[in-house]
Amino acid sequence: MQIVRTIVWALLLFSLLAFSFFNWKPVEVQIWSNLVLETKLPALVIVAFLLGLVPMWLLHRASKWRAARRISALEAATNRLATPAPASAPTPATDSPAEESAPEPDNPVEPEPSKPA
């Protein structure tokens, strides 16, 4: 992907150089009624290009940075949840058989048949 980006930037630079070579003319830009800027046409094109590119590039970088921060925060939260909790102190076992419950029946809907005495 890096090579494609490099080729695109090289083509853009080459086309800008060719445009500058063939259009090196002074132009007048009227900013306000009494303020006129005289500059070369390629400089005007470069400034207009940068006025469009730089804010969008900054917006892209800011959203990429914000997404990276959110992803790292989510990964940290996931890692905190995935790690086992420290073992708590064992509860004291009761030795009295009266507190033990009867085993669960195989089918809880139907009661077990009563055993003859």
mmCIF file with all atom_site columns, C-alpha atoms in Angstrom:
data_model
loop_
_atom_site.group_PDB
_atom_site.id
_atom_site.type_symbol
_atom_site.label_atom_id
_atom_site.label_alt_id
_atom_site.label_comp_id
_atom_site.label_asym_id
_atom_site.label_entity_id
_atom_site.label_seq_id
_atom_site.pdbx_PDB_ins_code
_atom_site.Cartn_x
_atom_site.Cartn_y
_atom_site.Cartn_z
_atom_site.occupancy
_atom_site.B_iso_or_equiv
_atom_site.pdbx_formal_charge
_atom_site.auth_seq_id
_atom_site.auth_comp_id
_atom_site.auth_asym_id
_atom_site.auth_atom_id
_atom_site.pdbx_PDB_model_num
ATOM 1   C CA . MET A 1 1   ? 0.000   0.000   0.000   1.00 0.00 ? 1   MET A CA 1
ATOM 2   C CA . GLN A 1 2   ? 2.932   2.310   0.668   1.00 0.00 ? 2   GLN A CA 1
ATOM 3   C CA . ILE A 1 3   ? 4.101   1.988   -2.940  1.00 0.00 ? 3   ILE A CA 1
ATOM 4   C CA . VAL A 1 4   ? 0.673   3.023   -4.262  1.00 0.00 ? 4   VAL A CA 1
ATOM 5   C CA . ARG A 1 5   ? 0.660   6.094   -2.037  1.00 0.00 ? 5   ARG A CA 1
ATOM 6   C CA . THR A 1 6   ? 4.172   6.989   -3.182  1.00 0.00 ? 6   THR A CA 1
ATOM 7   C CA . ILE A 1 7   ? 3.202   6.608   -6.846  1.00 0.00 ? 7   ILE A CA 1
ATOM 8   C CA . VAL A 1 8   ? 0.120   8.812   -6.389  1.00 0.00 ? 8   VAL A CA 1
ATOM 9   C CA . TRP A 1 9   ? 2.128   11.543  -4.671  1.00 0.00 ? 9   TRP A CA 1
ATOM 10  C CA . ALA A 1 10  ? 4.838   11.353  -7.365  1.00 0.00 ? 10  ALA A CA 1
ATOM 11  C CA . LEU A 1 11  ? 2.203   11.689  -10.123 1.00 0.00 ? 11  LEU A CA 1
ATOM 12  C CA . LEU A 1 12  ? 0.607   14.616  -8.322  1.00 0.00 ? 12  LEU A CA 1
ATOM 13  C CA . LEU A 1 13  ? 3.971   16.335  -7.931  1.00 0.00 ? 13  LEU A CA 1
ATOM 14  C CA . PHE A 1 14  ? 4.871   15.721  -11.576 1.00 0.00 ? 14  PHE A CA 1
ATOM 15  C CA . SER A 1 15  ? 1.544   17.117  -12.788 1.00 0.00 ? 15  SER A CA 1
ATOM 16  C CA . LEU A 1 16  ? 1.956   20.177  -10.550 1.00 0.00 ? 16  LEU A CA 1
ATOM 17  C CA . LEU A 1 17  ? 5.462   20.786  -11.916 1.00 0.00 ? 17  LEU A CA 1
ATOM 18  C CA . ALA A 1 18  ? 4.230   20.470  -15.508 1.00 0.00 ? 18  ALA A CA 1
ATOM 19  C CA . PHE A 1 19  ? 1.327   22.811  -14.780 1.00 0.00 ? 19  PHE A CA 1
ATOM 20  C CA . SER A 1 20  ? 3.691   25.326  -13.168 1.00 0.00 ? 20  SER A CA 1
ATOM 21  C CA . PHE A 1 21  ? 6.098   25.220  -16.085 1.00 0.00 ? 21  PHE A CA 1
ATOM 22  C CA . PHE A 1 22  ? 3.427   25.878  -18.715 1.00 0.00 ? 22  PHE A CA 1
ATOM 23  C CA . ASN A 1 23  ? 1.405   28.442  -16.714 1.00 0.00 ? 23  ASN A CA 1
ATOM 24  C CA . TRP A 1 24  ? 4.001   30.701  -15.122 1.00 0.00 ? 24  TRP A CA 1
ATOM 25  C CA . LYS A 1 25  ? 1.960   33.892  -15.522 1.00 0.00 ? 25  LYS A CA 1
ATOM 26  C CA . PRO A 1 26  ? 1.189   36.666  -13.081 1.00 0.00 ? 26  PRO A CA 1
ATOM 27  C CA . VAL A 1 27  ? -2.432  36.895  -11.995 1.00 0.00 ? 27  VAL A CA 1
ATOM 28  C CA . GLU A 1 28  ? -4.261  39.481  -9.934  1.00 0.00 ? 28  GLU A CA 1
ATOM 29  C CA . VAL A 1 29  ? -6.559  38.319  -7.160  1.00 0.00 ? 29  VAL A CA 1
ATOM 30  C CA . GLN A 1 30  ? -8.934  40.917  -5.758  1.00 0.00 ? 30  GLN A CA 1
ATOM 31  C CA . ILE A 1 31  ? -9.398  40.069  -2.085  1.00 0.00 ? 31  ILE A CA 1
ATOM 32  C CA . TRP A 1 32  ? -11.418 43.178  -1.119  1.00 0.00 ? 32  TRP A CA 1
ATOM 33  C CA . SER A 1 33  ? -12.410 46.209  -3.145  1.00 0.00 ? 33  SER A CA 1
ATOM 34  C CA . ASN A 1 34  ? -9.139  48.014  -2.447  1.00 0.00 ? 34  ASN A CA 1
ATOM 35  C CA . LEU A 1 35  ? -6.828  45.016  -1.782  1.00 0.00 ? 35  LEU A CA 1
ATOM 36  C CA . VAL A 1 36  ? -5.357  43.260  -4.821  1.00 0.00 ? 36  VAL A CA 1
ATOM 37  C CA . LEU A 1 37  ? -2.826  40.436  -4.604  1.00 0.00 ? 37  LEU A CA 1
ATOM 38  C CA . GLU A 1 38  ? -0.546  39.860  -7.576  1.00 0.00 ? 38  GLU A CA 1
ATOM 39  C CA . THR A 1 39  ? 0.974   36.394  -7.645  1.00 0.00 ? 39  THR A CA 1
ATOM 40  C CA . LYS A 1 40  ? 1.942   33.641  -10.046 1.00 0.00 ? 40  LYS A CA 1
ATOM 41  C CA . LEU A 1 41  ? -0.747  31.172  -11.072 1.00 0.00 ? 41  LEU A CA 1
ATOM 42  C CA . PRO A 1 42  ? 1.027   28.033  -9.727  1.00 0.00 ? 42  PRO A CA 1
ATOM 43  C CA . ALA A 1 43  ? 1.349   29.629  -6.281  1.00 0.00 ? 43  ALA A CA 1
ATOM 44  C CA . LEU A 1 44  ? -2.371  30.327  -6.296  1.00 0.00 ? 44  LEU A CA 1
ATOM 45  C CA . VAL A 1 45  ? -3.132  26.717  -7.271  1.00 0.00 ? 45  VAL A CA 1
ATOM 46  C CA . ILE A 1 46  ? -0.813  25.321  -4.578  1.00 0.00 ? 46  ILE A CA 1
ATOM 47  C CA . VAL A 1 47  ? -2.352  27.540  -1.886  1.00 0.00 ? 47  VAL A CA 1
ATOM 48  C CA . ALA A 1 48  ? -5.869  26.527  -2.943  1.00 0.00 ? 48  ALA A CA 1
ATOM 49  C CA . PHE A 1 49  ? -4.857  22.845  -2.900  1.00 0.00 ? 49  PHE A CA 1
ATOM 50  C CA . LEU A 1 50  ? -3.362  23.145  0.576   1.00 0.00 ? 50  LEU A CA 1
ATOM 51  C CA . LEU A 1 51  ? -6.422  25.036  1.860   1.00 0.00 ? 51  LEU A CA 1
ATOM 52  C CA . GLY A 1 52  ? -8.496  22.027  0.884   1.00 0.00 ? 52  GLY A CA 1
ATOM 53  C CA . LEU A 1 53  ? -6.038  19.306  1.884   1.00 0.00 ? 53  LEU A CA 1
ATOM 54  C CA . VAL A 1 54  ? -4.724  20.413  5.284   1.00 0.00 ? 54  VAL A CA 1
ATOM 55  C CA . PRO A 1 55  ? -8.050  20.676  7.186   1.00 0.00 ? 55  PRO A CA 1
ATOM 56  C CA . MET A 1 56  ? -9.231  17.316  5.854   1.00 0.00 ? 56  MET A CA 1
ATOM 57  C CA . TRP A 1 57  ? -5.872  15.724  6.692   1.00 0.00 ? 57  TRP A CA 1
ATOM 58  C CA . LEU A 1 58  ? -6.051  17.145  10.228  1.00 0.00 ? 58  LEU A CA 1
ATOM 59  C CA . LEU A 1 59  ? -9.608  15.840  10.609  1.00 0.00 ? 59  LEU A CA 1
ATOM 60  C CA . HIS A 1 60  ? -8.468  12.409  9.409   1.00 0.00 ? 60  HIS A CA 1
ATOM 61  C CA . ARG A 1 61  ? -5.553  12.327  11.844  1.00 0.00 ? 61  ARG A CA 1
ATOM 62  C CA . ALA A 1 62  ? -7.770  13.443  14.747  1.00 0.00 ? 62  ALA A CA 1
ATOM 63  C CA . SER A 1 63  ? -10.388 10.780  14.049  1.00 0.00 ? 63  SER A CA 1
ATOM 64  C CA . LYS A 1 64  ? -7.675  8.143   13.648  1.00 0.00 ? 64  LYS A CA 1
ATOM 65  C CA . TRP A 1 65  ? -6.122  9.193   16.969  1.00 0.00 ? 65  TRP A CA 1
ATOM 66  C CA . ARG A 1 66  ? -9.532  9.158   18.693  1.00 0.00 ? 66  ARG A CA 1
ATOM 67  C CA . ALA A 1 67  ? -10.322 5.703   17.297  1.00 0.00 ? 67  ALA A CA 1
ATOM 68  C CA . ALA A 1 68  ? -6.938  4.373   18.452  1.00 0.00 ? 68  ALA A CA 1
ATOM 69  C CA . ARG A 1 69  ? -7.592  5.702   21.971  1.00 0.00 ? 69  ARG A CA 1
ATOM 70  C CA . ARG A 1 70  ? -11.056 4.131   22.083  1.00 0.00 ? 70  ARG A CA 1
ATOM 71  C CA . ILE A 1 71  ? -9.714  0.795   20.827  1.00 0.00 ? 71  ILE A CA 1
ATOM 72  C CA . SER A 1 72  ? -6.929  0.763   23.412  1.00 0.00 ? 72  SER A CA 1
ATOM 73  C CA . ALA A 1 73  ? -9.415  1.632   26.175  1.00 0.00 ? 73  ALA A CA 1
ATOM 74  C CA . LEU A 1 74  ? -11.724 -1.179  25.073  1.00 0.00 ? 74  LEU A CA 1
ATOM 75  C CA . GLU A 1 75  ? -8.803  -3.614  24.908  1.00 0.00 ? 75  GLU A CA 1
ATOM 76  C CA . ALA A 1 76  ? -7.722  -2.612  28.412  1.00 0.00 ? 76  ALA A CA 1
ATOM 77  C CA . ALA A 1 77  ? -11.260 -3.101  29.718  1.00 0.00 ? 77  ALA A CA 1
ATOM 78  C CA . THR A 1 78  ? -11.469 -6.497  28.024  1.00 0.00 ? 78  THR A CA 1
ATOM 79  C CA . ASN A 1 79  ? -8.151  -7.548  29.521  1.00 0.00 ? 79  ASN A CA 1
ATOM 80  C CA . ARG A 1 80  ? -9.328  -6.478  32.986  1.00 0.00 ? 80  ARG A CA 1
ATOM 81  C CA . LEU A 1 81  ? -12.484 -8.555  32.614  1.00 0.00 ? 81  LEU A CA 1
ATOM 82  C CA . ALA A 1 82  ? -10.646 -11.559 31.168  1.00 0.00 ? 82  ALA A CA 1
ATOM 83  C CA . THR A 1 83  ? -8.107  -11.847 33.972  1.00 0.00 ? 83  THR A CA 1
ATOM 84  C CA . PRO A 1 84  ? -9.280  -14.102 36.815  1.00 0.00 ? 84  PRO A CA 1
ATOM 85  C CA . ALA A 1 85  ? -10.222 -12.448 40.078  1.00 0.00 ? 85  ALA A CA 1
ATOM 86  C CA . PRO A 1 86  ? -7.955  -13.149 43.041  1.00 0.00 ? 86  PRO A CA 1
ATOM 87  C CA . ALA A 1 87  ? -9.054  -16.166 45.066  1.00 0.00 ? 87  ALA A CA 1
ATOM 88  C CA . SER A 1 88  ? -11.135 -15.152 48.063  1.00 0.00 ? 88  SER A CA 1
ATOM 89  C CA . ALA A 1 89  ? -10.715 -16.678 51.518  1.00 0.00 ? 89  ALA A CA 1
ATOM 90  C CA . PRO A 1 90  ? -12.301 -20.140 51.748  1.00 0.00 ? 90  PRO A CA 1
ATOM 91  C CA . THR A 1 91  ? -15.592 -20.267 53.606  1.00 0.00 ? 91  THR A CA 1
ATOM 92  C CA . PRO A 1 92  ? -15.641 -22.499 56.679  1.00 0.00 ? 92  PRO A CA 1
ATOM 93  C CA . ALA A 1 93  ? -17.285 -25.843 55.910  1.00 0.00 ? 93  ALA A CA 1
ATOM 94  C CA . THR A 1 94  ? -20.100 -27.001 58.143  1.00 0.00 ? 94  THR A CA 1
ATOM 95  C CA . ASP A 1 95  ? -19.715 -30.427 59.686  1.00 0.00 ? 95  ASP A CA 1
ATOM 96  C CA . SER A 1 96  ? -23.317 -30.975 60.714  1.00 0.00 ? 96  SER A CA 1
ATOM 97  C CA . PRO A 1 97  ? -25.191 -33.401 58.432  1.00 0.00 ? 97  PRO A CA 1
ATOM 98  C CA . ALA A 1 98  ? -28.541 -31.707 59.173  1.00 0.00 ? 98  ALA A CA 1
ATOM 99  C CA . GLU A 1 99  ? -27.670 -28.778 56.919  1.00 0.00 ? 99  GLU A CA 1
ATOM 100 C CA . GLU A 1 100 ? -26.879 -30.983 53.933  1.00 0.00 ? 100 GLU A CA 1
ATOM 101 C CA . SER A 1 101 ? -29.693 -31.173 51.429  1.00 0.00 ? 101 SER A CA 1
ATOM 102 C CA . ALA A 1 102 ? -30.997 -34.263 49.707  1.00 0.00 ? 102 ALA A CA 1
ATOM 103 C CA . PRO A 1 103 ? -29.676 -35.003 46.223  1.00 0.00 ? 103 PRO A CA 1
ATOM 104 C CA . GLU A 1 104 ? -31.629 -33.564 43.313  1.00 0.00 ? 104 GLU A CA 1
ATOM 105 C CA . PRO A 1 105 ? -34.045 -36.004 41.611  1.00 0.00 ? 105 PRO A CA 1
ATOM 106 C CA . ASP A 1 106 ? -33.353 -36.985 37.993  1.00 0.00 ? 106 ASP A CA 1
ATOM 107 C CA . ASN A 1 107 ? -36.687 -35.599 36.831  1.00 0.00 ? 107 ASN A CA 1
ATOM 108 C CA . PRO A 1 108 ? -37.801 -32.684 39.015  1.00 0.00 ? 108 PRO A CA 1
ATOM 109 C CA . VAL A 1 109 ? -41.312 -32.606 37.495  1.00 0.00 ? 109 VAL A CA 1
ATOM 110 C CA . GLU A 1 110 ? -42.337 -36.124 38.552  1.00 0.00 ? 110 GLU A CA 1
ATOM 111 C CA . PRO A 1 111 ? -41.726 -37.110 42.139  1.00 0.00 ? 111 PRO A CA 1
ATOM 112 C CA . GLU A 1 112 ? -39.714 -40.210 42.881  1.00 0.00 ? 112 GLU A CA 1
ATOM 113 C CA . PRO A 1 113 ? -41.753 -43.302 43.675  1.00 0.00 ? 113 PRO A CA 1
ATOM 114 C CA . SER A 1 114 ? -42.015 -43.863 47.375  1.00 0.00 ? 114 SER A CA 1
ATOM 115 C CA . LYS A 1 115 ? -40.060 -46.768 48.739  1.00 0.00 ? 115 LYS A CA 1
ATOM 116 C CA . PRO A 1 116 ? -41.960 -49.487 50.617  1.00 0.00 ? 116 PRO A CA 1
ATOM 117 C CA . ALA A 1 117 ? -41.266 -49.563 54.304  1.00 0.00 ? 117 ALA A CA 1
#
